[in-house]
XYZ file of C-alpha atoms in Angstrom:
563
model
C -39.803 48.779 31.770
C -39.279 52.042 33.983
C -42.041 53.906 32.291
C -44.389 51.497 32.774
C -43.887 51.049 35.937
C -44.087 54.951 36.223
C -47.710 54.574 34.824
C -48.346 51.646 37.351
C -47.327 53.561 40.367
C -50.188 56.576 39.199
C -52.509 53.752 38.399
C -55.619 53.782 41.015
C -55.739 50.897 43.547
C -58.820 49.414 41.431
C -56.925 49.129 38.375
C -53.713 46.941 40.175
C -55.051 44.177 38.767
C -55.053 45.069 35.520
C -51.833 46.626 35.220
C -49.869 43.409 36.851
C -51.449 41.085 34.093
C -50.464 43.430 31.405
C -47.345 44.812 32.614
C -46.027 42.537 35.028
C -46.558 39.360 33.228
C -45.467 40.792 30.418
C -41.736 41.552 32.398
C -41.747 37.815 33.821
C -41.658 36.463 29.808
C -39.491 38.750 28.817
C -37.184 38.042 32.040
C -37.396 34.529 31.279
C -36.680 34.923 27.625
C -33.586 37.051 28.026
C -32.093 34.086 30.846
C -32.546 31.662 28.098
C -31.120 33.495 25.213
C -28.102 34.283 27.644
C -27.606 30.815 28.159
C -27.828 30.487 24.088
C -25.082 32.704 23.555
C -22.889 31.998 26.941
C -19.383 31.291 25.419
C -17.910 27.512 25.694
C -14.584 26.936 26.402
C -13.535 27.080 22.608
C -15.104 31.155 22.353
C -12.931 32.358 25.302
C -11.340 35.034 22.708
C -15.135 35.999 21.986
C -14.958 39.358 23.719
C -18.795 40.619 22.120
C -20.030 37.131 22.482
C -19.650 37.657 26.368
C -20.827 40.988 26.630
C -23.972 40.135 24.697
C -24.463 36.792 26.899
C -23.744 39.422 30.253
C -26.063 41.781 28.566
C -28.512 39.142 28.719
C -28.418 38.002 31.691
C -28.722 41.450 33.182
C -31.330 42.548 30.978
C -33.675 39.524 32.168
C -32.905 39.958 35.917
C -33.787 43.556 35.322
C -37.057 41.865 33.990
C -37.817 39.746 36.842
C -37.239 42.356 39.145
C -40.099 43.975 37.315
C -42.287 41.208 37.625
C -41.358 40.996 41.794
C -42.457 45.280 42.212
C -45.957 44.635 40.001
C -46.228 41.869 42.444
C -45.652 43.836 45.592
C -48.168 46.344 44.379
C -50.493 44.219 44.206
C -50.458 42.945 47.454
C -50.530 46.409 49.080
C -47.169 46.638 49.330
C -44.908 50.159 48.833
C -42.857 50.955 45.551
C -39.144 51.241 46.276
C -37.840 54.692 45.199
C -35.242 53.702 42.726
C -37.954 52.794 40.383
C -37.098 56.084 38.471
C -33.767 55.659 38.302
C -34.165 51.859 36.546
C -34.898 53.572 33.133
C -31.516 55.233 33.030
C -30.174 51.082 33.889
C -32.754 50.160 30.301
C -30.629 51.984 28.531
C -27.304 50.972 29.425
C -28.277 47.548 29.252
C -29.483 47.838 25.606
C -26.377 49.742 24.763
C -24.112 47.113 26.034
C -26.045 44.629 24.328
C -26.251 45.955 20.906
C -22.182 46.826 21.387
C -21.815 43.389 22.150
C -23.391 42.378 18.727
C -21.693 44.420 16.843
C -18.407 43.237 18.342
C -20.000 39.787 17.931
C -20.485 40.039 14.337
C -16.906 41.573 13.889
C -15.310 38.917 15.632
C -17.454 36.788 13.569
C -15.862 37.655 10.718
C -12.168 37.723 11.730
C -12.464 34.332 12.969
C -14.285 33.532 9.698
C -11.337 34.782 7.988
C -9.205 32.515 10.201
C -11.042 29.184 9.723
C -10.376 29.969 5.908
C -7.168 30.367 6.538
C -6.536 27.439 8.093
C -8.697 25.288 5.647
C -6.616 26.909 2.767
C -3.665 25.927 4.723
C -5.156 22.527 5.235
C -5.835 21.822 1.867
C -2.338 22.927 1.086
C -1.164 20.460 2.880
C -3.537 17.550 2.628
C -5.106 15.652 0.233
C -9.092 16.768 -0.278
C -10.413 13.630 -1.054
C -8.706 11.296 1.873
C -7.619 13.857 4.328
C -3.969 12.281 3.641
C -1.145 14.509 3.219
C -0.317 15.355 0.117
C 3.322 15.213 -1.811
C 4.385 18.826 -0.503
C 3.833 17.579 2.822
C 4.958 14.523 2.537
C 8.515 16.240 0.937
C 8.749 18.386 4.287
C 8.157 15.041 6.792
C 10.647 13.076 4.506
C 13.407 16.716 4.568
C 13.002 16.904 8.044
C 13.328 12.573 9.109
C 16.647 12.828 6.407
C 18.042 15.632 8.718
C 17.868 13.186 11.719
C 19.009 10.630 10.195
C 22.309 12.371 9.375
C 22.415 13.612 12.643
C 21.797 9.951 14.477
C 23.482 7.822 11.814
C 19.783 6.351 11.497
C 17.929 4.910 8.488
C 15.177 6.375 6.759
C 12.063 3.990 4.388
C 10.338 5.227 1.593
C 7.754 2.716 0.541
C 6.099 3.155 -3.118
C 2.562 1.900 -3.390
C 0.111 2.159 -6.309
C -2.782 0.287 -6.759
C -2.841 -2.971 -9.217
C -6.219 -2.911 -12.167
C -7.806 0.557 -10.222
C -8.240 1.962 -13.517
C -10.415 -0.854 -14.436
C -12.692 -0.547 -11.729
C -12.874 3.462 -12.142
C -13.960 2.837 -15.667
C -16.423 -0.164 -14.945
C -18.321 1.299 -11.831
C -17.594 5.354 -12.016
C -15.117 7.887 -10.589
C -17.452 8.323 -7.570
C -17.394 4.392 -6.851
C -13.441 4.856 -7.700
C -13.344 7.893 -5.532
C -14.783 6.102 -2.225
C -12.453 2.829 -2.635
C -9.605 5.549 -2.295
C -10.577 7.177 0.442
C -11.213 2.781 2.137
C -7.637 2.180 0.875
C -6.310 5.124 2.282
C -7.779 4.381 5.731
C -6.696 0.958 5.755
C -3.287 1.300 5.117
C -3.384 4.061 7.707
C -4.687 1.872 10.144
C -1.924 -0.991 9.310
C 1.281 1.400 9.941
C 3.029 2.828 12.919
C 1.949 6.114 14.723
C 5.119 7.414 13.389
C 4.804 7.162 10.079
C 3.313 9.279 7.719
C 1.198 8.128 4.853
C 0.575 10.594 1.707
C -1.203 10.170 -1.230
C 0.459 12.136 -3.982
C -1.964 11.445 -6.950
C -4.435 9.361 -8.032
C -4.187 5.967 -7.246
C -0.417 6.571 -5.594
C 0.405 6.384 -2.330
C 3.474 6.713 -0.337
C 4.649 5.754 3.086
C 7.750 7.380 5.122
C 9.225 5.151 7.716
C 11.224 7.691 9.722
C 13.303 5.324 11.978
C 13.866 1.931 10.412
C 16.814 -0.153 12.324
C 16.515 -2.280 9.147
C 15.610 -2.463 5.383
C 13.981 -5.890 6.613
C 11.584 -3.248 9.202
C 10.517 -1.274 5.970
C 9.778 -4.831 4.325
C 7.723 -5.882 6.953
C 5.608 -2.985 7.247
C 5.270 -3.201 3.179
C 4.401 -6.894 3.489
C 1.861 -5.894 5.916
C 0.570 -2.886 3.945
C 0.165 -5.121 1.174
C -1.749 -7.854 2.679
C -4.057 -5.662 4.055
C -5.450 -4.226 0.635
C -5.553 -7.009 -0.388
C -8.700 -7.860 1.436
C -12.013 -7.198 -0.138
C -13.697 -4.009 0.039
C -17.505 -3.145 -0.161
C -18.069 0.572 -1.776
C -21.568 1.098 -2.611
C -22.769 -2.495 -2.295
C -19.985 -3.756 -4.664
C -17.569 -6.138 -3.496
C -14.087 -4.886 -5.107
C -10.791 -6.711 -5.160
C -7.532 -4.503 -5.465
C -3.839 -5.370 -5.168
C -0.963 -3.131 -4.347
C 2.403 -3.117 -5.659
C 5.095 -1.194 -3.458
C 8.780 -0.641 -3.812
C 10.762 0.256 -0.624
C 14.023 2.790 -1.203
C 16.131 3.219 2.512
C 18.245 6.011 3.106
C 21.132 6.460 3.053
C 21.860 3.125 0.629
C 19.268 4.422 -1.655
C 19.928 7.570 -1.952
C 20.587 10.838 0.560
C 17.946 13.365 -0.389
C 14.255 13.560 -0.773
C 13.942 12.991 -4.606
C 16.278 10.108 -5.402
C 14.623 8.498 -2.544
C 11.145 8.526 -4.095
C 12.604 8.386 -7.576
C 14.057 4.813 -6.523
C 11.279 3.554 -4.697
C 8.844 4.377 -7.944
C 11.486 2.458 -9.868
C 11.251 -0.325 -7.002
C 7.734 -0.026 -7.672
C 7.411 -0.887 -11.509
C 9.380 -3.709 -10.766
C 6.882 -5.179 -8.811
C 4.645 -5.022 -10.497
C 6.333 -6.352 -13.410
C 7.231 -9.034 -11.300
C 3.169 -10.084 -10.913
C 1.637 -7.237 -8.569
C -0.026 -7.835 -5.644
C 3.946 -7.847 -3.703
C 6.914 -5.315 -3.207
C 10.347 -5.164 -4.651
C 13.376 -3.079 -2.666
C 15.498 -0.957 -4.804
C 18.459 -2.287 -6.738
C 21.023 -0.143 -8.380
C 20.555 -2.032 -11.698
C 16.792 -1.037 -11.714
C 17.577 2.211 -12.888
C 18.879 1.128 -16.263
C 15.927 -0.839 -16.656
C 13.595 2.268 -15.977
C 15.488 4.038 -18.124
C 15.255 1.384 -20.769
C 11.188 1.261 -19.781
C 11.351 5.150 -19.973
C 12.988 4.951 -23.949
C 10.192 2.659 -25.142
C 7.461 4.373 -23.593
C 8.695 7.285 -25.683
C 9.806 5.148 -29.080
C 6.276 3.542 -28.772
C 4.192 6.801 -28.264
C 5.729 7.618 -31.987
C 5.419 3.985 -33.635
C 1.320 4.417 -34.337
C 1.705 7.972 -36.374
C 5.242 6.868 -37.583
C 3.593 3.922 -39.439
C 5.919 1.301 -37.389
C 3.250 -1.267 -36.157
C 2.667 -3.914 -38.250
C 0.251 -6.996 -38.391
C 1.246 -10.491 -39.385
C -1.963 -12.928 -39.810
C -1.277 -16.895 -38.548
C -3.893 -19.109 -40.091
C -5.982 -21.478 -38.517
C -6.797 -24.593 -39.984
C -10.133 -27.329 -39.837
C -8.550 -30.501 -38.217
C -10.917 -32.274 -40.252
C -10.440 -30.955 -43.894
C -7.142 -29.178 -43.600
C -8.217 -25.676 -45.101
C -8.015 -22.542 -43.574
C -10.982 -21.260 -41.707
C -9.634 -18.418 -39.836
C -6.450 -15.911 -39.548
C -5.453 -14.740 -35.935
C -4.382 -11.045 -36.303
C -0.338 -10.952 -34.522
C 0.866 -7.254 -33.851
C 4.516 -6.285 -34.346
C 6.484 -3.248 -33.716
C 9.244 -2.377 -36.233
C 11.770 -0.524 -34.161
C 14.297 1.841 -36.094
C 16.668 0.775 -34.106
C 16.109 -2.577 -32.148
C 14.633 -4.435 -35.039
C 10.989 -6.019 -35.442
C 9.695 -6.764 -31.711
C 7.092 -8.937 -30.844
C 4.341 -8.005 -28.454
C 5.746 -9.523 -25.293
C 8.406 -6.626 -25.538
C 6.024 -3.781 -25.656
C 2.853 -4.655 -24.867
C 3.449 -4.323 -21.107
C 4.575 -0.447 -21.377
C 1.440 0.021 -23.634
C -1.139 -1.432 -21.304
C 0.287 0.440 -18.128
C 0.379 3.795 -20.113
C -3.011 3.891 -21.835
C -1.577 3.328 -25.456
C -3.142 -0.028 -25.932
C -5.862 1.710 -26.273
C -5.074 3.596 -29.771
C -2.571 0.677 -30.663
C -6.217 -1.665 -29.952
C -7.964 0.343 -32.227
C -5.728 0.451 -35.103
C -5.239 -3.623 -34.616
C -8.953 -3.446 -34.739
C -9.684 -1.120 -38.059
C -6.722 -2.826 -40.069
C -7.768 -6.400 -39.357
C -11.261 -5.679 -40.449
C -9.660 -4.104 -43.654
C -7.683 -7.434 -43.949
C -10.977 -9.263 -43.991
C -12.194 -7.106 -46.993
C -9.545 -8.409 -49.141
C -9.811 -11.847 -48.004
C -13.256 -11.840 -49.139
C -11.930 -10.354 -52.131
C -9.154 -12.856 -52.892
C -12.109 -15.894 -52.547
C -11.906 -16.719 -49.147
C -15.533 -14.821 -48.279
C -15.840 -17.371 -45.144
C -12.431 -16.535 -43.169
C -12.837 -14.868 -40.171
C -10.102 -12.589 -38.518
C -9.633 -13.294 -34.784
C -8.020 -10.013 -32.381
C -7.327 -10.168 -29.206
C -8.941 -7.413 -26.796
C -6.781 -5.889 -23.865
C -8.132 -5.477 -20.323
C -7.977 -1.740 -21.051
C -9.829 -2.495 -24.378
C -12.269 -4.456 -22.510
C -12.879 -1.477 -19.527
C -13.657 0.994 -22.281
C -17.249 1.880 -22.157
C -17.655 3.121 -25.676
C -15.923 -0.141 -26.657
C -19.263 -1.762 -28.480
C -19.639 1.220 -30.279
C -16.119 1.359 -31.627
C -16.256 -2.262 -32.803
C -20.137 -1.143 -34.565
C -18.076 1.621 -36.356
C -15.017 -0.577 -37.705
C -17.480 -2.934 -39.138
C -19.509 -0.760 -40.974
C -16.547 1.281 -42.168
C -14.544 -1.702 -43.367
C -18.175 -3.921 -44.908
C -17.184 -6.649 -42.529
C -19.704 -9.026 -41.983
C -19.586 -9.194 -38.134
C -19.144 -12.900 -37.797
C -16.363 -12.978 -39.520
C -14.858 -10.620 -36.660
C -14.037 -12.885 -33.861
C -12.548 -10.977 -30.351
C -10.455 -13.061 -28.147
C -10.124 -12.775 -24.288
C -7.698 -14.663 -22.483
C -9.641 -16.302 -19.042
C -7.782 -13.867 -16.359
C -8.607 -10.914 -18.007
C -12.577 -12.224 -17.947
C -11.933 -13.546 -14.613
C -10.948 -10.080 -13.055
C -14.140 -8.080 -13.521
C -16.557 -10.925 -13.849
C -20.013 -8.743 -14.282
C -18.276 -6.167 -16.632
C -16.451 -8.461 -18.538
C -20.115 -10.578 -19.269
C -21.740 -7.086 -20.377
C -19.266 -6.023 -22.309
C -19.280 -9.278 -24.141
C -22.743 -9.527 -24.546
C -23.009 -5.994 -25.800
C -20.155 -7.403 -28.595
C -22.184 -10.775 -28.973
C -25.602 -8.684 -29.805
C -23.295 -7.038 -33.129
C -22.938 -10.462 -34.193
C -19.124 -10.772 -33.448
C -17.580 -13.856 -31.696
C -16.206 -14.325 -28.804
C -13.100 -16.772 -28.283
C -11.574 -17.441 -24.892
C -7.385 -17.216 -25.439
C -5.064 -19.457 -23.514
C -7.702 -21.477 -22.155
C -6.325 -24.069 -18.908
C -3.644 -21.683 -17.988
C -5.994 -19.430 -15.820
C -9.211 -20.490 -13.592
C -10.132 -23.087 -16.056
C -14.173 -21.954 -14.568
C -16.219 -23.937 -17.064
C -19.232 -22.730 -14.989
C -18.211 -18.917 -16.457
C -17.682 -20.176 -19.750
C -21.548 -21.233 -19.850
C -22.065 -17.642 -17.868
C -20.179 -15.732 -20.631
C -21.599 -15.318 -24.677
C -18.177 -17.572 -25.660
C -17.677 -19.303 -29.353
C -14.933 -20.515 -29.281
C -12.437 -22.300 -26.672
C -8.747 -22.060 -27.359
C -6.560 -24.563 -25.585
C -3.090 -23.303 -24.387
C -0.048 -24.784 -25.938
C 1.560 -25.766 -22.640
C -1.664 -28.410 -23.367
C -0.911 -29.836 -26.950
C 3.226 -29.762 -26.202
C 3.262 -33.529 -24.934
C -0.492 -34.914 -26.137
C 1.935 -37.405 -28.085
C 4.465 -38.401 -25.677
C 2.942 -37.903 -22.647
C -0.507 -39.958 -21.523
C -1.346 -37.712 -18.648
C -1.156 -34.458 -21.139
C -2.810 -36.626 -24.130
C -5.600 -37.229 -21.094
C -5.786 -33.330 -19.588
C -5.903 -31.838 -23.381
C -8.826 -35.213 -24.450
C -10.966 -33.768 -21.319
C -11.086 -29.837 -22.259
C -11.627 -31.024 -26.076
C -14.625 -32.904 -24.305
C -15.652 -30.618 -22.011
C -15.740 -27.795 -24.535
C -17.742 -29.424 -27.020
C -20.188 -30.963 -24.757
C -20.716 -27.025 -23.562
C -21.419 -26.030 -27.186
C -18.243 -24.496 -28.119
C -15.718 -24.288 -30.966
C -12.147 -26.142 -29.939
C -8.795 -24.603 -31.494
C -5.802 -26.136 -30.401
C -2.787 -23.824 -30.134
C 1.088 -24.403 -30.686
C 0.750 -27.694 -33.193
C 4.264 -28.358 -34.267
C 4.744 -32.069 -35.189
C 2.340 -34.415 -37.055
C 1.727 -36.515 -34.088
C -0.424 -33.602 -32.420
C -1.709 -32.466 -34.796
C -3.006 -36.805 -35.502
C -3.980 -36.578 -31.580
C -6.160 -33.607 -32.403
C -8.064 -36.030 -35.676
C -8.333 -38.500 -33.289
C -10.073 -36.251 -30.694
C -12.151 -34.906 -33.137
C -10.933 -31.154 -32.032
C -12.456 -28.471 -34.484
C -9.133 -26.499 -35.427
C -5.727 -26.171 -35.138
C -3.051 -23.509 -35.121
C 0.743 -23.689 -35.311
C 4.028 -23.714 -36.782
C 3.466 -27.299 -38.462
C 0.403 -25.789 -40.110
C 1.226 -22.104 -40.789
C 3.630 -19.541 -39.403
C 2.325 -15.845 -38.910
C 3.136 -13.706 -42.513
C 1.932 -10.373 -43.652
C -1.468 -9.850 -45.003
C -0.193 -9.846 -48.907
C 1.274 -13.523 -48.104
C -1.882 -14.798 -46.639
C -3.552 -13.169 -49.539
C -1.886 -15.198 -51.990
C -1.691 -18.281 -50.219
C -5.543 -18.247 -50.076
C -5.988 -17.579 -53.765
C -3.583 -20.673 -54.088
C -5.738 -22.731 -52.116
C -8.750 -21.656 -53.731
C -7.030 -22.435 -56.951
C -6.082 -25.778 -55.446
C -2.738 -25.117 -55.486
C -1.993 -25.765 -51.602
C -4.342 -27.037 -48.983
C -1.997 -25.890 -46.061
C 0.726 -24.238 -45.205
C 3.856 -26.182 -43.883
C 6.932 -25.209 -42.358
């Protein structure tokens, strides 16, 4: 700036003209320019440790008035006017103005980094601390919040709520949809249930679909019920994630300090236990901790374990119940009935086990091996001269989630030369009632193979005849809570005569379940019902006994199997 305005001062009077366009319009933009950039970089209220950030925004400011003040001398030499005699000395100000700025970006950059280094800091610290997908605290922070409300309890004589919570069928709606569907219902949970507890309290999500909630001043265990009751009925409510409307239940169990337990871990120990017993109970409520759980979860604990070894330790076994034709009294199928022989509590039935297995993930291998070894059955039925009888399994709602499940099924057949209608899969109506649209593809993805479909327990559940037209059904199996009383009672006789009806008019196959006496099984003639299964008409025996019994009946030794 000075040295032009040196050569401006020797310019001739003709040439003012000239020199103002090119010099002092030149100063004005470059004033101008510097007052705005200054106004860039002016530090807000959050930068007020930004030492270089102010120097470079003073700098600035400084540097552009300098400018202007350029642009005002041109001017005054143009109109005749004198040049003041600093003019010289305004060079020696250029310099120091450029050296301030330029120490003001280094220190910028600098303190750019440090407080770079900072915000990592913190974010490490953060994600320490927190969950990364919900923002929620995580289990070390939730330990420290739960340590320090324990210490004031002591100290006040208060009480101190842990509340359990884990989320009833996620997994099923993780597998269906995606983890990134399954990832954004967490994070909608997570804020719902933040928004339906105190300011107080602290909500953490320690692991997948987990979640726990410290109540750190309860004057009750009835408070810490309330606020699970609350919690509950608030997830309850539907959610919409990526244009899917999802249903999910909670189960919680509440432990309260100090009845529960004094320290941090046999407080959440107890309320996991309180937990399981929920949702054993049904889901979708909460249980409190009672001392008497524990030797339950340690009995649940003990069979988890005995059943992870039963499927390599050869243990599992299959017992076959025959169905017979109501009409001609021969068998027509075999339903496939696991069993578990424990070494040391004896041959259990499913009811005992199958619960652990679902929640754990081992119905899935256990499913498979039913699968494969029913299918093998099959083979030698065909073999013993019963090349018509098909083998019915029943499919898990893990089973049912899996996505390679069609292919599995593809594979069994082929590897066991089972002709796939004599594979029949049976669902019971609340497991195809949960996930509606998955349910129908997965079926008709196991319809397309060849292999039929049965719905299990039929009239215990929604009883939806509209879904059984939806979904690629067979066969329609009426629940024995149906056939008990159809000959003593006229209002059962009348429920069970409608669902035969109903069935058959749709198309489908009608087995009656649980036939015991001769005067159902006369009902079911009457009604003109397809099949019938039961104790009356054949009790569940291993695969050799069904074996021989068919090559007896095929001999024409027996028609059917009594009691």
């Amino acid at each position: 700036g000075a040295a032009t305005t040196f050569a401006f001062v020797a310019t001739p009077d003709g040439a003012a003209l000239r020199h103002f366009v090119r010099v002092g319009v030149r100063s004005l933009l470059v004033g101008l320019a510097f007052l705005v950039g200054a106004a860039g970089v002016w530090p807000t209220a959050g930068d007020a440790a930004r030492v270089g950030r102010r120097l470079v925004a003073a700098g600035f400011v400084l540097f552009g008035a300098q400018q202007l003040h350029y642009f005002g001398i041109t001017t005054a030499r143009v109109l005749g006017w004198g040049v003041p005699g600093y003019v010289p000395l305004m060079g020696i100000a250029d310099l120091i103005l450029q050296w301030t700025i330029g120490l003001g970006m280094v220190m910028c950059l600098l303190e750019e980094e440090r407080f770079s280094a900072m915000r990592a800091a913190r974010r490490a610290e953060h994600l320490a601390y927190h969950d990364a997908l919900t923002g929620l605290p995580n289990r070390r922070l939730l330990r420290d919040h739960l340590e320090l409300a324990l210490a004031q309890a002591r100290r006040t004589g208060g009480r101190v709520a842990v509340v359990f919570l884990d989320l009833d069928r996620f997994k099923v709606i993780n597998d269906s949809l995606g983890h990134g569907v399954g990832d954004r219902l967490l994070d909608a949970v997570g804020d719902r249930i933040r928004h339906a507890v105190r300011a107080g309290d602290t909500l953490a999500r320690i692991g997948g679909d987990e979640f726990t909630l410290l109540l750190p001043a309860v004057a009750d265990p009835d408070d810490a019920g309330a606020v699970a009751r609350k919690v509950v009925e608030a997830v309850r409510a539907p959610f919409t994630v990526d244009g899917h409307e999802l249903f999910v239940t909670a189960s919680a169990g509440i432990s309260v300090a100090p009845d529960d337990g004094a320290d941090a871990d046999t407080l959440l120990k107890h309320a996991d236990v309180a937990m399981y017993r929920a949702k054993e109970a049904g889901s979708d409520s909460f249980a409190f901790f009672a001392p008497e759980m524990n030797a339950r979860a340690a009995e649940r604990l003990a069979l988890e374990s005995a059943l992870r070894r039963a499927l390599p330790a050869g243990q599992l076994r299959l017992l076959f119940q025959p169905v017979f034709s109501v009409e001609t009294g021969r068998p027509v199928a075999a339903e496939a009935l696991l069993r578990w022989a424990h070494p040391e509590r004896g041959v259990l039935a499913p009811d005992a086990f199958l619960g652990v297995a679902e929640a754990t993930g081992l119905i899935v291998p256990i499913g498979a091996w039913v699968l494969r070894e029913a299918c093998a059955c099959a083979r030698r039925l065909r073999a013993a001269g019963a090349p018509e009888l098909a083998v019915l399994v029943n499919l898990s709602a893990r089973q049912l989630a899996e996505a390679g499940l069609v292919e599995e099924v593809r594979a069994v057949l082929v590897d066991e030369a089972t002709p796939p209608h004599l594979l029949e899969l049976e669902i019971t109506e609340s497991l195809a009632m949960r996930e509606p649209l998955a349910a129908e593809a997965a079926l008709r993805g196991l319809r397309a193979l060849g292999v039929r479909i049965s719905v299990d327990d039929f009239g215990t559940g929604y009883s939806s005849f509209g879904y059984l037209r939806r979904f690629p059904v067979d066969t329609l199996k009426i629940d024995r809570s149906f056939v008990r009383d159809v000959d003593t009672d006229e209002g059962g006789a009348a429920i069970a005569a409608a669902i035969i009806a109903m069935g058959q008019r749709l198309g489908l196959r009608v087995v009656a379940e649980g036939v015991e006496r001769e005067g159902q099984l006369a009902f079911l003639r009457a009604q003109r019902c397809d099949a019938a299964q039961g104790f009356h008409l054949g009790r569940p025996v291993p695969a050799e006994a069904l074996e021989a019994m068919l090559r007896g009946a095929c001999a024409g030794e027996v028609a059917v199997a009594g009691d």
